[in-house]
Short mmCIF file of C-alpha atoms in Angstrom, two decimals:
data_model
loop_
_atom_site.label_atom_id
_atom_site.label_comp_id
_atom_site.label_asym_id
_atom_site.label_seq_id
_atom_site.Cartn_x
_atom_site.Cartn_y
_atom_site.Cartn_z
CA MET A 1 0.11 0.31 -0.30
CA ASN A 2 1.34 4.02 -0.61
CA ARG A 3 2.46 5.06 2.01
CA ASP A 4 1.40 8.62 1.22
CA LYS A 5 -0.81 10.38 4.45
CA ILE A 6 0.43 12.68 7.27
CA LEU A 7 -1.91 12.56 10.19
CA ILE A 8 -2.15 15.05 13.10
CA ILE A 9 -2.91 14.75 16.22
CA ASN A 10 -3.04 18.24 18.49
CA PRO A 11 -4.89 16.56 21.46
CA GLY A 12 -6.71 18.79 24.08
CA SER A 13 -8.08 18.55 27.91
CA THR A 14 -10.76 16.69 27.31
CA SER A 15 -10.30 15.75 23.61
CA THR A 16 -8.27 14.63 20.14
CA LYS A 17 -8.57 16.32 17.07
CA ILE A 18 -6.76 14.08 15.15
CA VAL A 19 -6.71 15.46 10.80
CA VAL A 20 -4.93 13.36 7.85
CA PHE A 21 -4.01 14.87 4.91
CA ASN A 22 -2.51 13.80 1.81
CA ILE A 23 1.29 14.69 0.95
CA GLU A 24 0.59 14.29 -2.45
CA THR A 25 -1.89 16.42 -3.13
CA ASP A 26 -2.63 18.69 0.63
CA GLU A 27 -6.47 17.46 0.09
CA LYS A 28 -7.27 17.36 3.10
CA VAL A 29 -8.73 13.84 3.33
CA PHE A 30 -9.81 12.29 7.39
CA GLU A 31 -10.33 15.43 10.35
CA THR A 32 -12.45 14.69 13.58
CA ASN A 33 -12.81 15.68 17.23
CA ILE A 34 -12.62 12.83 19.91
CA SER A 35 -14.38 13.92 22.85
CA HIS A 36 -13.45 12.37 25.78
CA SER A 37 -15.89 12.05 28.66
CA VAL A 38 -14.75 13.19 32.22
CA GLU A 39 -15.34 9.71 33.98
CA ASP A 40 -13.68 7.96 30.88
CA LEU A 41 -10.41 10.30 31.59
CA ALA A 42 -10.16 9.96 35.86
CA VAL A 43 -9.70 7.10 36.19
CA PHE A 44 -5.77 8.12 35.12
CA GLU A 45 -3.83 9.98 37.89
CA ARG A 46 -1.67 11.70 35.70
CA VAL A 47 -1.92 13.15 31.83
CA SER A 48 0.54 11.09 30.47
CA ASP A 49 -1.38 7.58 31.78
CA GLN A 50 -3.91 8.23 29.05
CA THR A 51 -1.86 8.01 26.33
CA ASN A 52 -2.47 4.22 25.56
CA TYR A 53 -6.56 4.85 25.67
CA ARG A 54 -6.24 8.41 23.63
CA LEU A 55 -4.32 5.65 20.52
CA GLU A 56 -6.97 3.01 20.88
CA THR A 57 -10.19 6.35 20.40
CA ILE A 58 -7.48 7.41 17.94
CA LEU A 59 -7.13 4.29 15.89
CA ASN A 60 -10.63 3.24 16.15
CA CYS A 61 -11.83 6.36 14.71
CA LEU A 62 -9.20 5.92 11.38
CA LYS A 63 -10.46 2.19 11.37
CA ASP A 64 -13.25 3.71 11.30
CA ALA A 65 -12.82 6.55 8.00
CA ASN A 66 -11.55 3.21 6.00
CA ILE A 67 -7.82 4.30 6.27
CA GLU A 68 -4.67 2.41 7.19
CA THR A 69 -1.48 2.65 9.55
CA THR A 70 0.02 1.43 6.76
CA GLU A 71 -0.75 4.41 4.78
CA LEU A 72 1.11 6.77 6.67
CA VAL A 73 4.10 8.54 6.11
CA CYS A 74 5.11 9.96 9.18
CA VAL A 75 2.66 11.28 11.97
CA SER A 76 2.50 15.18 13.43
CA ALA A 77 1.83 15.78 16.62
CA ARG A 78 1.34 18.41 18.53
CA GLY A 79 4.80 19.83 21.02
CA GLY A 80 4.33 20.01 24.89
CA LEU A 81 5.58 20.84 27.72
CA VAL A 82 9.34 20.55 26.72
CA ARG A 83 12.27 22.31 28.00
CA PRO A 84 12.71 25.97 26.25
CA ILE A 85 14.19 25.06 22.59
CA PRO A 86 14.24 26.69 19.06
CA GLY A 87 11.83 26.58 16.75
CA GLY A 88 11.53 24.01 14.05
CA THR A 89 10.32 20.11 13.11
CA TYR A 90 12.09 18.22 15.53
CA GLY A 91 11.66 14.13 15.65
CA ILE A 92 9.91 12.35 18.70
CA ASN A 93 12.51 10.35 19.89
CA ASP A 94 13.02 8.63 23.26
CA ALA A 95 14.82 12.06 25.31
CA MET A 96 11.37 13.58 24.29
CA CYS A 97 9.03 10.81 26.02
CA LYS A 98 10.77 10.66 28.29
CA GLU A 99 11.12 14.58 29.91
CA LEU A 100 6.91 14.29 28.78
CA ARG A 101 6.51 12.06 30.67
CA ALA A 102 8.70 13.15 34.52
CA VAL A 103 7.57 16.80 33.67
CA GLU A 104 6.24 18.27 36.89
CA LYS A 105 3.76 21.07 34.63
CA GLU A 106 1.34 18.22 33.33
CA HIS A 107 -0.53 19.90 30.38
CA ALA A 108 -2.85 17.68 27.59
CA SER A 109 -0.29 18.79 24.53
CA ASN A 110 2.59 16.29 26.02
CA LEU A 111 0.83 13.11 25.15
CA GLY A 112 0.99 14.26 21.37
CA ALA A 113 4.37 12.67 21.14
CA LEU A 114 3.80 10.31 23.46
CA ILE A 115 0.64 8.97 21.10
CA GLY A 116 3.15 9.76 18.25
CA MET A 117 5.05 7.83 19.48
CA GLU A 118 3.29 4.82 19.73
CA ILE A 119 1.99 5.14 15.99
CA MET A 120 5.74 5.09 15.44
CA LYS A 121 6.80 2.51 16.27
CA MET A 122 3.61 0.59 15.13
CA GLU A 123 4.49 1.28 11.16
CA ASP A 124 8.59 2.44 11.70
CA ILE A 125 7.57 5.80 10.17
CA PRO A 126 9.26 9.13 11.81
CA GLY A 127 7.73 11.70 13.47
CA TYR A 128 7.85 15.23 14.24
CA ILE A 129 5.93 18.28 17.11
CA THR A 130 6.75 21.45 15.09
CA ASP A 131 6.93 24.98 17.31
CA PRO A 132 5.54 23.90 20.89
CA VAL A 133 4.56 26.29 23.00
CA VAL A 134 7.93 26.59 25.05
CA VAL A 135 10.21 27.77 21.49
CA ASP A 136 12.38 30.53 23.09
CA GLU A 137 14.70 32.44 20.92
CA MET A 138 14.79 35.53 22.90
CA MET A 139 18.17 37.73 22.41
CA ASP A 140 19.84 38.11 25.43
CA ILE A 141 18.68 42.20 25.49
CA ALA A 142 14.98 41.14 25.82
CA ARG A 143 15.59 38.98 28.33
CA ILE A 144 16.49 41.78 31.39
CA THR A 145 14.23 43.18 33.36
CA GLY A 146 14.23 45.40 35.88
CA ILE A 147 15.98 43.35 38.17
CA LYS A 148 18.64 40.78 38.58
CA ASP A 149 16.75 37.71 39.57
CA ILE A 150 13.46 38.62 37.38
CA LYS A 151 13.86 37.25 33.49
CA ARG A 152 11.67 37.49 30.62
CA ILE A 153 10.64 34.66 28.87
CA ALA A 154 8.92 33.42 25.95
CA ILE A 155 5.85 31.51 26.39
CA GLY A 156 3.43 32.49 23.04
CA HIS A 157 1.70 30.64 20.38
CA PRO A 158 5.21 29.90 18.03
CA LEU A 159 3.43 27.68 16.45
CA ASN A 160 0.44 29.27 14.47
CA CYS A 161 2.89 32.78 15.42
CA LYS A 162 5.40 30.66 12.48
CA ALA A 163 3.28 29.29 10.67
CA ILE A 164 1.83 32.97 9.51
CA ALA A 165 4.93 34.95 9.29
CA ARG A 166 5.69 31.67 6.42
CA LYS A 167 2.93 32.12 4.74
CA THR A 168 2.86 36.47 4.92
CA ALA A 169 6.40 35.87 3.01
CA LYS A 170 4.90 34.32 0.18
CA LYS A 171 2.48 37.06 0.63
CA ILE A 172 5.27 39.52 -0.17
CA GLY A 173 7.50 37.28 -2.00
CA LYS A 174 10.29 36.36 0.19
CA LYS A 175 11.36 33.54 2.56
CA TYR A 176 10.91 33.34 6.31
CA GLU A 177 14.06 32.52 6.82
CA ASP A 178 15.18 36.86 4.94
CA ALA A 179 13.04 39.22 6.25
CA ASN A 180 11.65 40.31 9.80
CA PHE A 181 8.18 40.18 10.25
CA ILE A 182 6.66 41.44 13.31
CA VAL A 183 3.67 38.84 14.62
CA ALA A 184 0.00 39.55 16.90
CA HIS A 185 -1.55 36.89 17.87
CA MET A 186 -5.08 37.85 19.47
CA GLY A 187 -7.11 34.66 21.10
CA GLY A 188 -7.82 34.22 24.76
CA GLY A 189 -3.93 36.00 25.60
CA VAL A 190 -1.93 38.42 23.08
CA THR A 191 1.17 38.15 22.20
CA VAL A 192 3.53 39.86 19.37
CA GLY A 193 6.67 38.00 19.17
CA MET A 194 9.82 40.05 16.65
CA HIS A 195 10.32 37.30 13.88
CA ALA A 196 13.43 38.77 12.37
CA LYS A 197 15.35 36.13 10.08
CA GLY A 198 13.53 33.07 10.61
CA VAL A 199 13.90 33.73 14.45
CA VAL A 200 11.84 35.05 17.31
CA ILE A 201 14.23 36.98 18.75
CA ASP A 202 11.53 39.63 20.85
CA THR A 203 8.17 38.06 22.32
CA ASN A 204 6.24 39.35 25.00
CA ASN A 205 4.58 36.57 27.82
CA GLY A 206 0.54 36.77 27.50
CA LEU A 207 0.23 34.25 30.09
CA ASN A 208 2.12 35.34 32.78
CA GLY A 209 1.48 39.48 32.70
CA ASP A 210 3.30 40.78 30.03
CA GLY A 211 2.25 43.25 27.41
CA PRO A 212 -1.35 44.38 26.23
CA MET A 213 -4.53 42.96 27.75
CA SER A 214 -7.08 40.55 26.20
CA PRO A 215 -10.30 40.00 27.00
CA GLU A 216 -8.97 36.87 29.92
CA ARG A 217 -5.85 38.31 30.76
CA ALA A 218 -4.62 42.22 32.73
CA GLY A 219 -1.56 41.72 30.67
CA GLY A 220 1.21 44.45 31.85
CA LEU A 221 0.13 46.11 35.14
CA PRO A 222 1.98 49.44 36.72
CA ASN A 223 4.42 47.33 40.30
CA SER A 224 2.27 49.57 42.93
CA ALA A 225 -1.23 48.33 42.27
CA VAL A 226 0.01 44.85 42.53
CA MET A 227 1.19 45.09 44.94
CA ASP A 228 -1.56 46.80 46.29
CA LEU A 229 -3.71 43.80 45.18
CA VAL A 230 -1.44 40.87 46.42
CA TYR A 231 -1.30 42.82 50.35
CA LYS A 232 -4.19 43.65 50.81
CA SER A 233 -7.24 41.39 48.41
CA GLY A 234 -6.95 37.78 50.91
CA MET A 235 -6.34 35.95 48.49
CA SER A 236 -3.99 33.56 47.68
CA GLU A 237 -1.30 33.05 45.27
CA LYS A 238 -3.80 30.97 43.32
CA GLU A 239 -6.56 33.33 43.85
CA ILE A 240 -4.72 35.69 42.45
CA PHE A 241 -3.24 33.84 39.98
CA LYS A 242 -6.95 33.06 38.23
CA PHE A 243 -7.58 37.95 39.11
CA LEU A 244 -4.91 38.14 36.67
CA VAL A 245 -5.36 35.77 34.14
CA GLY A 246 -8.89 34.60 33.97
CA ASN A 247 -10.19 37.60 35.32
CA GLY A 248 -8.43 40.46 33.59
CA GLY A 249 -9.09 42.89 31.35
CA LEU A 250 -12.18 42.20 29.00
CA VAL A 251 -13.82 40.16 31.42
CA SER A 252 -12.58 42.85 34.90
CA HIS A 253 -14.26 46.18 32.42
CA LEU A 254 -17.25 43.92 31.26
CA GLY A 255 -17.51 40.91 32.42
CA ILE A 256 -17.71 39.23 29.35
CA ASN A 257 -14.71 37.33 27.34
CA ASP A 258 -16.30 37.39 23.48
CA ALA A 259 -15.63 40.76 21.49
CA ARG A 260 -18.52 39.51 19.11
CA ASP A 261 -20.61 40.55 22.38
CA VAL A 262 -18.29 43.28 22.27
CA GLU A 263 -19.01 44.70 19.31
CA LYS A 264 -22.93 44.36 20.24
CA MET A 265 -22.77 45.90 23.36
CA ILE A 266 -20.84 48.53 21.17
CA GLU A 267 -23.36 49.34 18.36
CA GLU A 268 -25.80 49.52 21.07
CA GLY A 269 -24.34 52.06 21.40
CA ASP A 270 -22.39 51.70 25.36
CA GLU A 271 -19.23 54.39 25.12
CA TYR A 272 -17.39 52.72 28.03
CA ALA A 273 -17.27 49.57 25.30
CA LYS A 274 -15.68 50.99 23.03
CA LEU A 275 -13.40 52.74 25.28
CA VAL A 276 -11.71 49.50 26.51
CA TYR A 277 -11.92 47.45 23.41
CA GLU A 278 -10.59 50.51 21.44
CA ALA A 279 -7.55 50.49 24.57
CA MET A 280 -7.45 46.31 23.43
CA ALA A 281 -5.94 47.02 20.53
CA TYR A 282 -4.28 50.38 21.10
CA GLN A 283 -2.21 48.55 23.43
CA VAL A 284 -1.57 45.65 21.13
CA ALA A 285 -0.70 48.05 18.51
CA LYS A 286 2.02 49.93 21.49
CA GLU A 287 3.96 46.01 21.39
CA ILE A 288 3.83 46.08 18.08
CA ALA A 289 5.70 49.32 17.58
CA ALA A 290 7.49 48.63 20.13
CA LEU A 291 8.81 45.87 18.88
CA SER A 292 10.10 47.62 15.00
CA ALA A 293 12.88 48.83 17.49
CA SER A 294 14.46 45.14 18.16
CA THR A 295 15.46 45.32 14.38
CA LYS A 296 16.01 49.04 13.71
CA GLY A 297 13.24 49.79 12.52
CA GLN A 298 13.41 47.24 9.60
CA VAL A 299 9.95 45.79 9.15
CA ASP A 300 8.75 44.31 6.30
CA ALA A 301 5.39 43.57 7.06
CA ILE A 302 2.86 42.62 9.65
CA ALA A 303 0.64 40.03 10.39
CA LEU A 304 -2.58 39.85 12.76
CA THR A 305 -4.28 36.15 13.30
CA GLY A 306 -6.12 34.00 15.83
CA GLY A 307 -9.45 34.17 17.25
CA LEU A 308 -10.29 38.38 17.68
CA ALA A 309 -8.46 38.60 13.98
CA TYR A 310 -11.56 38.06 12.65
CA SER A 311 -13.26 41.81 14.36
CA GLU A 312 -12.69 44.18 11.67
CA MET A 313 -13.50 46.45 14.53
CA LEU A 314 -10.35 45.80 16.09
CA THR A 315 -8.13 45.30 13.34
CA ASN A 316 -8.77 48.28 11.27
CA TRP A 317 -7.92 50.29 15.13
CA ILE A 318 -4.58 48.24 14.69
CA LYS A 319 -3.75 49.24 11.07
CA GLU A 320 -4.13 52.56 11.45
CA ARG A 321 -1.86 52.93 14.60
CA VAL A 322 0.96 50.58 12.52
CA GLU A 323 1.13 50.52 9.17
CA PHE A 324 3.33 53.73 8.65
CA ILE A 325 5.58 50.42 10.28
CA ALA A 326 5.09 48.19 6.98
CA PRO A 327 2.49 46.11 5.09
CA VAL A 328 -0.55 44.76 7.92
CA TYR A 329 -2.14 41.52 6.89
CA ILE A 330 -4.88 40.24 8.15
CA PHE A 331 -4.87 35.36 8.77
CA PRO A 332 -8.12 35.35 10.77
CA GLY A 333 -8.41 31.97 13.14
CA GLU A 334 -5.20 29.15 14.15
CA GLY A 335 -3.85 27.59 11.53
CA GLU A 336 -2.23 24.84 14.36
CA ILE A 337 -3.56 22.01 11.91
CA GLU A 338 -2.28 23.59 8.97
CA ALA A 339 1.44 24.64 10.53
CA LEU A 340 1.75 21.15 11.96
CA TYR A 341 0.98 19.25 8.10
CA GLU A 342 3.63 21.93 6.74
CA GLY A 343 6.54 21.29 9.36
CA ALA A 344 6.50 17.22 9.05
CA LYS A 345 5.61 17.62 4.85
CA ARG A 346 9.13 20.35 5.01
CA VAL A 347 10.92 17.81 6.69
CA THR A 348 10.12 15.03 4.12
CA ASN A 349 10.33 16.48 0.97
CA GLY A 350 14.17 17.92 1.96
CA GLU A 351 13.26 21.33 2.60
CA GLU A 352 13.57 21.56 6.22
CA GLU A 353 16.51 19.35 7.98
CA MET A 354 14.77 17.62 11.23
CA LYS A 355 15.92 18.87 14.68
CA VAL A 356 17.07 16.55 16.82
CA TYR A 357 15.85 17.04 20.68
#
């Protein structure tokens, strides 16, 4: 049987999304999102313990779709919380899987490589992860803060952002590795990064309180105000984190996290909703403009992506403030599945060298 298919595996906390592409035609031949009940998952003490259970559900789905694992040329999985590494496509190996089983911070994305390894063994095929969330390519000067023992770190959306930067490169007729792009991923969190000649030399930590506010996250805050909150609120460390990361941004100001609802409020004449929503756009624009300093103003293009990029109101506000720097391109949504496919395809076709973890 001809091996002409790539299996994509993207595990979520209560679901596993799988997609099968034909590498010869780039056609998506199968796609499904497998749901896992709380009861089914409750029997597993650790996330990594779910590996065989999720593998079995994947194999059953492929069988029902009349897709044989003998048709697979390789498997490509969502990267988990491995140690910080440069971007690229890495071969799944024993060292990677050993770390993912032992990692303290458990996350469903850790299952991607573990499941992939089992399929690799079954069919004697390669498996890959591409641009996991811990990609860290920041230049040293970007890590320094005003406190010696506190360093800026990279936690963002490298899988989608690097894929979008590559798409933007094609738009302007250049290679990703030969140009400079600022990419703003705007979703539940907002991360903005400078992709300089194929390397993300600076980016904000959109999870832990750095950069623009988002629908659910507070973003950067005045230090003294945070100190007052910590010492006077009586909240625990966990409660403070939830307050800043889950109940910040639009949730704090308006009580909602859906941009569509915010726009409806604005259309109905809510001036405060308009002020807050435009302030979020303003903060994203300021982050973009600030990053242009990292390449001394040499920016070939700016790209806006993520779920919030569907909002013309938001993207227009941002464009108005930053298009003096470089042309602005908009790619709504999150192309993570396509990014995993493209990463594996580049290595399979010899366009990119596989990195060894």
